[in-house]
PDB file of C-alpha atoms in Angstrom:
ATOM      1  CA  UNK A   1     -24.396-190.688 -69.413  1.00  0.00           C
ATOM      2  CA  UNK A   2     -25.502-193.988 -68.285  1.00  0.00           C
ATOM      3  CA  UNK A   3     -25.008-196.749 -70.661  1.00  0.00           C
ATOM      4  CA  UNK A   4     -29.178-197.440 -69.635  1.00  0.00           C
ATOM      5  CA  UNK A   5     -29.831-194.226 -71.579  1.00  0.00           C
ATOM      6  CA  UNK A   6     -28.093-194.916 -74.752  1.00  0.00           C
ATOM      7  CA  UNK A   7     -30.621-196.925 -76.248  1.00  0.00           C
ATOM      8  CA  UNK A   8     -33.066-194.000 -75.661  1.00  0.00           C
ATOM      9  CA  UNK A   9     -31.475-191.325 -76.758  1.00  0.00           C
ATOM     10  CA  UNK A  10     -30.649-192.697 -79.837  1.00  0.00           C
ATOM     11  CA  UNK A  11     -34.639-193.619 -80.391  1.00  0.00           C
ATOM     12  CA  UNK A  12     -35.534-189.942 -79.421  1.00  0.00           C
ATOM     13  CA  UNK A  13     -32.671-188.372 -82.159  1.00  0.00           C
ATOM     14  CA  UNK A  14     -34.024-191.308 -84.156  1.00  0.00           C
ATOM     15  CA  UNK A  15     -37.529-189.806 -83.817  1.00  0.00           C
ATOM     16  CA  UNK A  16     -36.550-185.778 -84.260  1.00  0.00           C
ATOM     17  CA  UNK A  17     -34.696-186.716 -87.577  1.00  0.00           C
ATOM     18  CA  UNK A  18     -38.085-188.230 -88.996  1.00  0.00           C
ATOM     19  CA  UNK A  19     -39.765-185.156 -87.543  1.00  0.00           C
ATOM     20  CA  UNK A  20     -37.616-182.822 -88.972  1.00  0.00           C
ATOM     21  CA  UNK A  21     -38.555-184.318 -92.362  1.00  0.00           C
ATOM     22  CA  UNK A  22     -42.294-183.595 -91.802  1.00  0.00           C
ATOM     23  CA  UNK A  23     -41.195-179.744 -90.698  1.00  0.00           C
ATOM     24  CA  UNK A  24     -38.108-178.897 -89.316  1.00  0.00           C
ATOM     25  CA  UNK A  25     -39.826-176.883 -86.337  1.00  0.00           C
ATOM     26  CA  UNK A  26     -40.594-180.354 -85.002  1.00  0.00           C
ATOM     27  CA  UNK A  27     -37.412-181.262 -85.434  1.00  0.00           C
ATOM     28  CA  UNK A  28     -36.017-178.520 -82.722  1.00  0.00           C
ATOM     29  CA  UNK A  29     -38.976-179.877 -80.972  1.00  0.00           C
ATOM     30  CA  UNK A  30     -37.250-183.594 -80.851  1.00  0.00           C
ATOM     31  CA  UNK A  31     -33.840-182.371 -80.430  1.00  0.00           C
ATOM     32  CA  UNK A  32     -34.864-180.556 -77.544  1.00  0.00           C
ATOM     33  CA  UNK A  33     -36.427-183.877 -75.889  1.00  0.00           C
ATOM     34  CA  UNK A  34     -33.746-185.855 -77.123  1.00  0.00           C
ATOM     35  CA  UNK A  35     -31.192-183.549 -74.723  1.00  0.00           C
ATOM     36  CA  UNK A  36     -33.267-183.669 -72.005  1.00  0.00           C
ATOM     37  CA  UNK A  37     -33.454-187.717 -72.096  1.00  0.00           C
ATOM     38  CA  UNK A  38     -29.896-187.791 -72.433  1.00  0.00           C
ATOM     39  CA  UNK A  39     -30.432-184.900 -69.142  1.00  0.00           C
ATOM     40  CA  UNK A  40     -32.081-187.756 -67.364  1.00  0.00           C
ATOM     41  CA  UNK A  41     -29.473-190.475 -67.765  1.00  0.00           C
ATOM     42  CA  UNK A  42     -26.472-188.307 -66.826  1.00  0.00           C
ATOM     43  CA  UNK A  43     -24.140-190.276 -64.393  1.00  0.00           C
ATOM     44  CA  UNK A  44     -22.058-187.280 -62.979  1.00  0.00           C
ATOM     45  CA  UNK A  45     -19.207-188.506 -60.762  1.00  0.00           C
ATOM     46  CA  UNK A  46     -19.768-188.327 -56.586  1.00  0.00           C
ATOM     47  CA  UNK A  47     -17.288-187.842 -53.514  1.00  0.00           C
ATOM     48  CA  UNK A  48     -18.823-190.238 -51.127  1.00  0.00           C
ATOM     49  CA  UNK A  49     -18.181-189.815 -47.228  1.00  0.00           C
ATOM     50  CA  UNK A  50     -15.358-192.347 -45.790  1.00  0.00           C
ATOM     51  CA  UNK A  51     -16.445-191.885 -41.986  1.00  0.00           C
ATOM     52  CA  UNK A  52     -17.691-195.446 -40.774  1.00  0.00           C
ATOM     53  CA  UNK A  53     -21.163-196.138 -40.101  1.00  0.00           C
ATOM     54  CA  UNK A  54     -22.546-193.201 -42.490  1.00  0.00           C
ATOM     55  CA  UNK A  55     -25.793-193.731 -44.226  1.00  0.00           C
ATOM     56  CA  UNK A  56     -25.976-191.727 -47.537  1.00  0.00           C
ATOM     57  CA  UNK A  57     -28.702-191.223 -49.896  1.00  0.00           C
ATOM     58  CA  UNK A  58     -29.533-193.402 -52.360  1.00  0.00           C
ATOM     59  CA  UNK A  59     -30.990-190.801 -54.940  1.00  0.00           C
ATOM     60  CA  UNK A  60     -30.768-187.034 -55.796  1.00  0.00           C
ATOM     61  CA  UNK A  61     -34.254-185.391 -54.704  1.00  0.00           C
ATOM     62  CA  UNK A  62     -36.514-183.621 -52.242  1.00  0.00           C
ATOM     63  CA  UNK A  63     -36.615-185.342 -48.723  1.00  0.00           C
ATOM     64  CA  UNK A  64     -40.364-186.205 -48.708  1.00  0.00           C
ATOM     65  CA  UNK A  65     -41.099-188.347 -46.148  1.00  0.00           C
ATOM     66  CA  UNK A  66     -39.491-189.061 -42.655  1.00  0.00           C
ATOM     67  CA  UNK A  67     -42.368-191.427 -40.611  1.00  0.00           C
ATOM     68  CA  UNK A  68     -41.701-194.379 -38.437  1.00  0.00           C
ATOM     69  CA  UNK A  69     -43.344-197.381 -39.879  1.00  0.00           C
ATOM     70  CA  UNK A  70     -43.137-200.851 -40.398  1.00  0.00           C
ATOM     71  CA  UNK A  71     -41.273-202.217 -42.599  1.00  0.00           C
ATOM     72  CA  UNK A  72     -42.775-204.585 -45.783  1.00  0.00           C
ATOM     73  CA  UNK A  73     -41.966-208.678 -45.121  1.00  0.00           C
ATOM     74  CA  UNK A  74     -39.350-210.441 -46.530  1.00  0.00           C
ATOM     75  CA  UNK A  75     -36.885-207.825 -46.025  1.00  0.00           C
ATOM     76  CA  UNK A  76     -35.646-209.312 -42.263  1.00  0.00           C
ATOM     77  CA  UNK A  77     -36.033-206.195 -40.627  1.00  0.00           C
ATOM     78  CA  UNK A  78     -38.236-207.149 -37.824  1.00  0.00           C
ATOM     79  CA  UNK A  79     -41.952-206.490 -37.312  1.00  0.00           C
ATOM     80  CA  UNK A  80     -41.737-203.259 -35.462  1.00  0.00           C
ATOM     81  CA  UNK A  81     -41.996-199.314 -36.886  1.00  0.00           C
ATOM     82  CA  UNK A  82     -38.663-198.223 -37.856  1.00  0.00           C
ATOM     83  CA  UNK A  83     -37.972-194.667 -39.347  1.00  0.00           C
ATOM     84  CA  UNK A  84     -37.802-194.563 -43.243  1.00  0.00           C
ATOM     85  CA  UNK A  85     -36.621-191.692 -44.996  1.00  0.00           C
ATOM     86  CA  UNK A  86     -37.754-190.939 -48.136  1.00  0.00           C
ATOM     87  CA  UNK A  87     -36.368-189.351 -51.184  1.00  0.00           C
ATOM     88  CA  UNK A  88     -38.582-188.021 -54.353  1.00  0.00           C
ATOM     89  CA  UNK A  89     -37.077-187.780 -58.091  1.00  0.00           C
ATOM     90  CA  UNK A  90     -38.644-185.953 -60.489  1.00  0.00           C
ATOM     91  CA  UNK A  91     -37.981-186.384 -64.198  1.00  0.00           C
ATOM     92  CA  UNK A  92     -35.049-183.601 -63.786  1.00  0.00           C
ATOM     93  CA  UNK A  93     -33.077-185.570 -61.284  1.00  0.00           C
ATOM     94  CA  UNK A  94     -30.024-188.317 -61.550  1.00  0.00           C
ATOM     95  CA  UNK A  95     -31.623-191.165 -61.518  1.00  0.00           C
ATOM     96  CA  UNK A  96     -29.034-193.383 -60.775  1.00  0.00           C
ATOM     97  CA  UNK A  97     -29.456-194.890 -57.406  1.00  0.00           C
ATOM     98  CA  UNK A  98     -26.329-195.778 -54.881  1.00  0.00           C
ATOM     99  CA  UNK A  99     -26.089-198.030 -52.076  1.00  0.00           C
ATOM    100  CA  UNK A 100     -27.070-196.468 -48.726  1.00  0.00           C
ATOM    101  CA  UNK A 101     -23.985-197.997 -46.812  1.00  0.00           C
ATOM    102  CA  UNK A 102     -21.293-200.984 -47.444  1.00  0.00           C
ATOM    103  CA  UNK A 103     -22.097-204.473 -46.907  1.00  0.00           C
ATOM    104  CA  UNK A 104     -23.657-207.446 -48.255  1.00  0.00           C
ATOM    105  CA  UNK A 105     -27.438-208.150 -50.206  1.00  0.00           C
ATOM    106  CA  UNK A 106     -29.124-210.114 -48.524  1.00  0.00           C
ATOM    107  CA  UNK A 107     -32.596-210.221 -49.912  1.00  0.00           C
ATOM    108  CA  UNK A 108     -34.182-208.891 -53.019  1.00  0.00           C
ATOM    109  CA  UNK A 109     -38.087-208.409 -53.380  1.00  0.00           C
ATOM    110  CA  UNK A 110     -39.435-207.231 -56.949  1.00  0.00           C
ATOM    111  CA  UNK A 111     -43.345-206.377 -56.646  1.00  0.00           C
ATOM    112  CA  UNK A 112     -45.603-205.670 -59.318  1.00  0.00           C
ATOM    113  CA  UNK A 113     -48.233-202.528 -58.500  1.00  0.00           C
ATOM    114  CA  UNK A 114     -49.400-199.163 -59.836  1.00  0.00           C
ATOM    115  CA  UNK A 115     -48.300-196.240 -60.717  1.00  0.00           C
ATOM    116  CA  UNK A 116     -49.750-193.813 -58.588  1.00  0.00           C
ATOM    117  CA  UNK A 117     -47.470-190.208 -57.580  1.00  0.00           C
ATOM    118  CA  UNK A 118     -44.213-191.739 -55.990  1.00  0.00           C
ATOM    119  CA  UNK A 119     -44.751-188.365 -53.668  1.00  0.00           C
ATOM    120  CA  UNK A 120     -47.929-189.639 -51.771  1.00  0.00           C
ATOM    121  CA  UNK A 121     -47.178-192.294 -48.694  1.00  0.00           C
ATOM    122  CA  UNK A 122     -49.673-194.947 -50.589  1.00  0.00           C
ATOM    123  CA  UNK A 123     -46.629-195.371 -53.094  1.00  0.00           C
ATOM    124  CA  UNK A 124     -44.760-197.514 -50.869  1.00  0.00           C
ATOM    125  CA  UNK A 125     -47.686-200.228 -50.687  1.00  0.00           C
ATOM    126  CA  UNK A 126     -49.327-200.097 -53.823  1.00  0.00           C
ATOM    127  CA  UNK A 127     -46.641-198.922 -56.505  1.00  0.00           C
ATOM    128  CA  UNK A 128     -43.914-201.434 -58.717  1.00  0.00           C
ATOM    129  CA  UNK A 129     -41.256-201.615 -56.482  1.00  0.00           C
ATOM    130  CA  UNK A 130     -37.978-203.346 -55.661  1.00  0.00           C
ATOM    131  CA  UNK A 131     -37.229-203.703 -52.528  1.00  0.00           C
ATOM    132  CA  UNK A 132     -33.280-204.402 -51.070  1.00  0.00           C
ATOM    133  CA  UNK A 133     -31.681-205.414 -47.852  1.00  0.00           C
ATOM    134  CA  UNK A 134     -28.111-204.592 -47.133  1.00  0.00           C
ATOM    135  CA  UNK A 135     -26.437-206.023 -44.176  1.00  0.00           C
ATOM    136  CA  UNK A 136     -23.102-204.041 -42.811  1.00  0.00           C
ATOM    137  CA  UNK A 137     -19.607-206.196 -41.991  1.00  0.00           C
ATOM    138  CA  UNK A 138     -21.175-205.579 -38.080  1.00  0.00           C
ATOM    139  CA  UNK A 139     -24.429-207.119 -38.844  1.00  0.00           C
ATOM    140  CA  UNK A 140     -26.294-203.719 -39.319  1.00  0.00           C
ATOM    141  CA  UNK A 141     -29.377-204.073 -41.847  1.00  0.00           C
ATOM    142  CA  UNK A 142     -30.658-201.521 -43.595  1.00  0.00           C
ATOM    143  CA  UNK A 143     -33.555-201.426 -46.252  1.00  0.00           C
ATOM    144  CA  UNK A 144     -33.798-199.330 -49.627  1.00  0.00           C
ATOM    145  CA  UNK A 145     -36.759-199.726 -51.703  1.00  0.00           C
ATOM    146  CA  UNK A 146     -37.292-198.016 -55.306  1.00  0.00           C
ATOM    147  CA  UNK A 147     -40.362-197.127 -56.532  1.00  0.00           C
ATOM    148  CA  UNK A 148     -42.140-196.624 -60.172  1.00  0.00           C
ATOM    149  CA  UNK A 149     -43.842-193.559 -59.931  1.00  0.00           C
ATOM    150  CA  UNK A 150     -46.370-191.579 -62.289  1.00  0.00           C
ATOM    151  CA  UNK A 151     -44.479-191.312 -65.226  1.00  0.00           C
ATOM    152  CA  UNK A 152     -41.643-194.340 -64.402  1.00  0.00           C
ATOM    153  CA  UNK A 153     -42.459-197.444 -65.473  1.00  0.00           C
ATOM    154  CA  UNK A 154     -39.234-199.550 -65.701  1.00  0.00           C
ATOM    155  CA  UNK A 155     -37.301-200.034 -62.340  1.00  0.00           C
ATOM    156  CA  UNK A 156     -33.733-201.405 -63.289  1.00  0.00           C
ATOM    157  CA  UNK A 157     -31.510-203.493 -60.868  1.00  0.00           C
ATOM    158  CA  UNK A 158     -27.730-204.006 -61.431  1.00  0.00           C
ATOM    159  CA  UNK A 159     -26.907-206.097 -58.599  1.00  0.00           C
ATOM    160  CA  UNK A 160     -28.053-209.511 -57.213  1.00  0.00           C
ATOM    161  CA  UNK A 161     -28.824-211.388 -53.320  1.00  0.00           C
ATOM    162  CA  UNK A 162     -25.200-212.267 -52.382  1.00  0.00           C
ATOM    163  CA  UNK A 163     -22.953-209.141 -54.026  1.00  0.00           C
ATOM    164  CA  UNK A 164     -21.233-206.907 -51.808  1.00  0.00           C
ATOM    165  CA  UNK A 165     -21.626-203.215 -52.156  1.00  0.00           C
ATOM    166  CA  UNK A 166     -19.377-199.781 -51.293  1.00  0.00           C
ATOM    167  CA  UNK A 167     -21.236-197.160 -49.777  1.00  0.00           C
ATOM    168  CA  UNK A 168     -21.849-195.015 -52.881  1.00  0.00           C
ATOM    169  CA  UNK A 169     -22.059-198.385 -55.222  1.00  0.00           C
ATOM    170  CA  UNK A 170     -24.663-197.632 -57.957  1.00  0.00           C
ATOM    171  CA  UNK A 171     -26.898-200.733 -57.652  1.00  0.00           C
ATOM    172  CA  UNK A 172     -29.929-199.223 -60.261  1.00  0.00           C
ATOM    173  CA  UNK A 173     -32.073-196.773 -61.180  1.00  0.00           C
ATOM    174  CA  UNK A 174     -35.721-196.079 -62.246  1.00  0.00           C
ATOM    175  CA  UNK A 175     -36.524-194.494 -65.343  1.00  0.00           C
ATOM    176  CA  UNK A 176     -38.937-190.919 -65.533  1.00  0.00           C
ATOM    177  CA  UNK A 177     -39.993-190.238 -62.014  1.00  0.00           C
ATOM    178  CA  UNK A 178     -39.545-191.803 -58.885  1.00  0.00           C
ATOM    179  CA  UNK A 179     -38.718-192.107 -54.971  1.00  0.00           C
ATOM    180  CA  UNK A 180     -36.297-194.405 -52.846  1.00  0.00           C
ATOM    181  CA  UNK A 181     -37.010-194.820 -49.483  1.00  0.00           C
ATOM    182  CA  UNK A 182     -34.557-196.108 -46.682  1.00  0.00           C
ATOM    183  CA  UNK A 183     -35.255-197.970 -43.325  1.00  0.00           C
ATOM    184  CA  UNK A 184     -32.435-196.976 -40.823  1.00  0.00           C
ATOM    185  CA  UNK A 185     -32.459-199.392 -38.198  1.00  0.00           C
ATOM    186  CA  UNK A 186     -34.189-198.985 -34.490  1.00  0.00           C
ATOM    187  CA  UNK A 187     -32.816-196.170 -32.460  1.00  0.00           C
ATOM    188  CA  UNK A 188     -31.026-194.333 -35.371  1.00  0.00           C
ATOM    189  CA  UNK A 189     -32.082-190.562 -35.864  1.00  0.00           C
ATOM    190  CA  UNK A 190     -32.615-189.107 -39.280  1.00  0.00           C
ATOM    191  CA  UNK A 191     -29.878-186.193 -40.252  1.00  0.00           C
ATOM    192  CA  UNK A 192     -32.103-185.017 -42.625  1.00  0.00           C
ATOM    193  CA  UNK A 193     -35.522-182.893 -43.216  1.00  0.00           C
ATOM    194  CA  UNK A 194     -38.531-182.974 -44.993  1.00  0.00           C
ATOM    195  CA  UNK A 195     -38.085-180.735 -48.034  1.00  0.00           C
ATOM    196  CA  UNK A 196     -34.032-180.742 -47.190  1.00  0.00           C
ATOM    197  CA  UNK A 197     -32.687-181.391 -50.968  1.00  0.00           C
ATOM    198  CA  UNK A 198     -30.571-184.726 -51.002  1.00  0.00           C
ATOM    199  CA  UNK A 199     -27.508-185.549 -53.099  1.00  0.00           C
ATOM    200  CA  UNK A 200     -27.230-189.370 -53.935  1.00  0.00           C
ATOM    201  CA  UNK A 201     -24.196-190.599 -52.575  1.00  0.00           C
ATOM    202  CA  UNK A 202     -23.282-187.212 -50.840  1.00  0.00           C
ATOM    203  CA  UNK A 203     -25.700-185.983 -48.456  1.00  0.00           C
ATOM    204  CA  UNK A 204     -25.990-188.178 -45.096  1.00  0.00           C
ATOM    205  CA  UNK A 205     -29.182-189.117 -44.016  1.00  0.00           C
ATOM    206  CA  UNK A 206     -27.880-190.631 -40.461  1.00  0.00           C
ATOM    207  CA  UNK A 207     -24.828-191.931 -38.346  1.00  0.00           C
ATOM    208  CA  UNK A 208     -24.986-195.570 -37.167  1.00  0.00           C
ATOM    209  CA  UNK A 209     -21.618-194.934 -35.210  1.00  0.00           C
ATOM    210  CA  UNK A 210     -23.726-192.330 -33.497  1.00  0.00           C
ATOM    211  CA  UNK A 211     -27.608-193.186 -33.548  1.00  0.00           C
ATOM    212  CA  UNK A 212     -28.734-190.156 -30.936  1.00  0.00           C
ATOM    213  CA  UNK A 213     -27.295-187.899 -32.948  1.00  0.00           C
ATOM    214  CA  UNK A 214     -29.946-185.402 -34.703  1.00  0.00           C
ATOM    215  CA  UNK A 215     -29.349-182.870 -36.846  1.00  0.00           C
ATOM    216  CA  UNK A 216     -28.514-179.659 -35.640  1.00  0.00           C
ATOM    217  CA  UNK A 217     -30.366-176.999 -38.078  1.00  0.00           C
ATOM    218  CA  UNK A 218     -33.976-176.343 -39.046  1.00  0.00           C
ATOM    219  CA  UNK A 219     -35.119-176.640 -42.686  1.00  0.00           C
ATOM    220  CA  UNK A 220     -36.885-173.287 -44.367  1.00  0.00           C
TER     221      UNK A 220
END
């Protein structure tokens, strides 16, 4: 379990033990929520790809998103549409998010917004979000951005502008519901497809050694 979740549990065994002294149903009630919040917070260990220039997903999910769009300011990834994948969490997933690829932090953006579904498209302009840009030892950027969904409302951040990241890294998470989305840079193609369940740190959402490459199978 992440050490984020500690604090929780213990309030939601806290809770079920008072429960349980009202009626002890409740108190199987509590203990059930109480393993599913410690569920949520699980950390489970990864084998992240080695091959240079691999983008990986930053959260486990459903693909839910793949558009070409532009990307928000203050990130430094130009004015034009670039593809941006997007991964939804629901409030059975790791939460725990990892760095897309190795490399640097350049910028940092906190936003304050709403909490509408972290499914829709809308969720990546109006929702809380955090928004990161990591630049590769070639000068490659590429942009993740988490996002408070329905039921999140805390987005957590472990890093700061200036750290340097492995590929994998965790660098926060976002608690109860959620979506990450990353901006590959011009010209790369996705690996990926919409519905396509992703694996954070594990499943490859595109090559930057090889940006024409596409991905070979259809997703049913």
């Amino acid at each position: 379990m992440h050490k984020e979740g500690r604090k929780f549990v213990a309030i939601f065994a806290a809770i079920a033990v008072l429960l349980g002294l009202l009626w002890t149903p409740l108190f199987w009630i509590g203990a059930g929520v109480t393993v599913w919040c410690y569920y949520f917070f699980r950390d489970p260990v990864r084998v992240i790809p080695q091959q240079h220039g691999l983008v990986v997903s930053p959260a486990d999910g459903i693909v839910s998103l793949i558009q070409d769009v532009v990307p928000e300011e203050g990130l430094g990834l130009g004015t034009e549409p670039l593809t941006r994948v997007s991964v939804f969490m629901n409030v059975f997933n790791c939460h725990v998010n990892r760095a897309p690829i190795a490399g640097k932090v350049l910028h940092i953006i906190y936003r304050h917004g709403k909490f509408v579904n972290a499914s829709l498209d809308k969720a990546s302009i109006h929702n809380e979000r955090n928004s990161l840009t990591i630049e590769a030892p070639d000068g490659t950027r590429i942009g993740v951005v988490q996002i408070a969904g329905l039921v999140a409302r805390r987005i957590v951040c472990f890093v700061k502008e200036g750290d340097s990241l492995h590929a994998g890294h965790r660098f926060g998470l976002i608690r109860f519901g959620s979506r990450l989305d990353v901006y590959l840079p011009k010209g790369v193609s996705p690996l990926v497809s919409v519905g396509q369940t992703a694996v954070a740190g594990e499943t490859i959402l595109a090559d930057l050694a090889d940006p024409a490459r596409k991905r070979g199978g259809v997703a049913e």
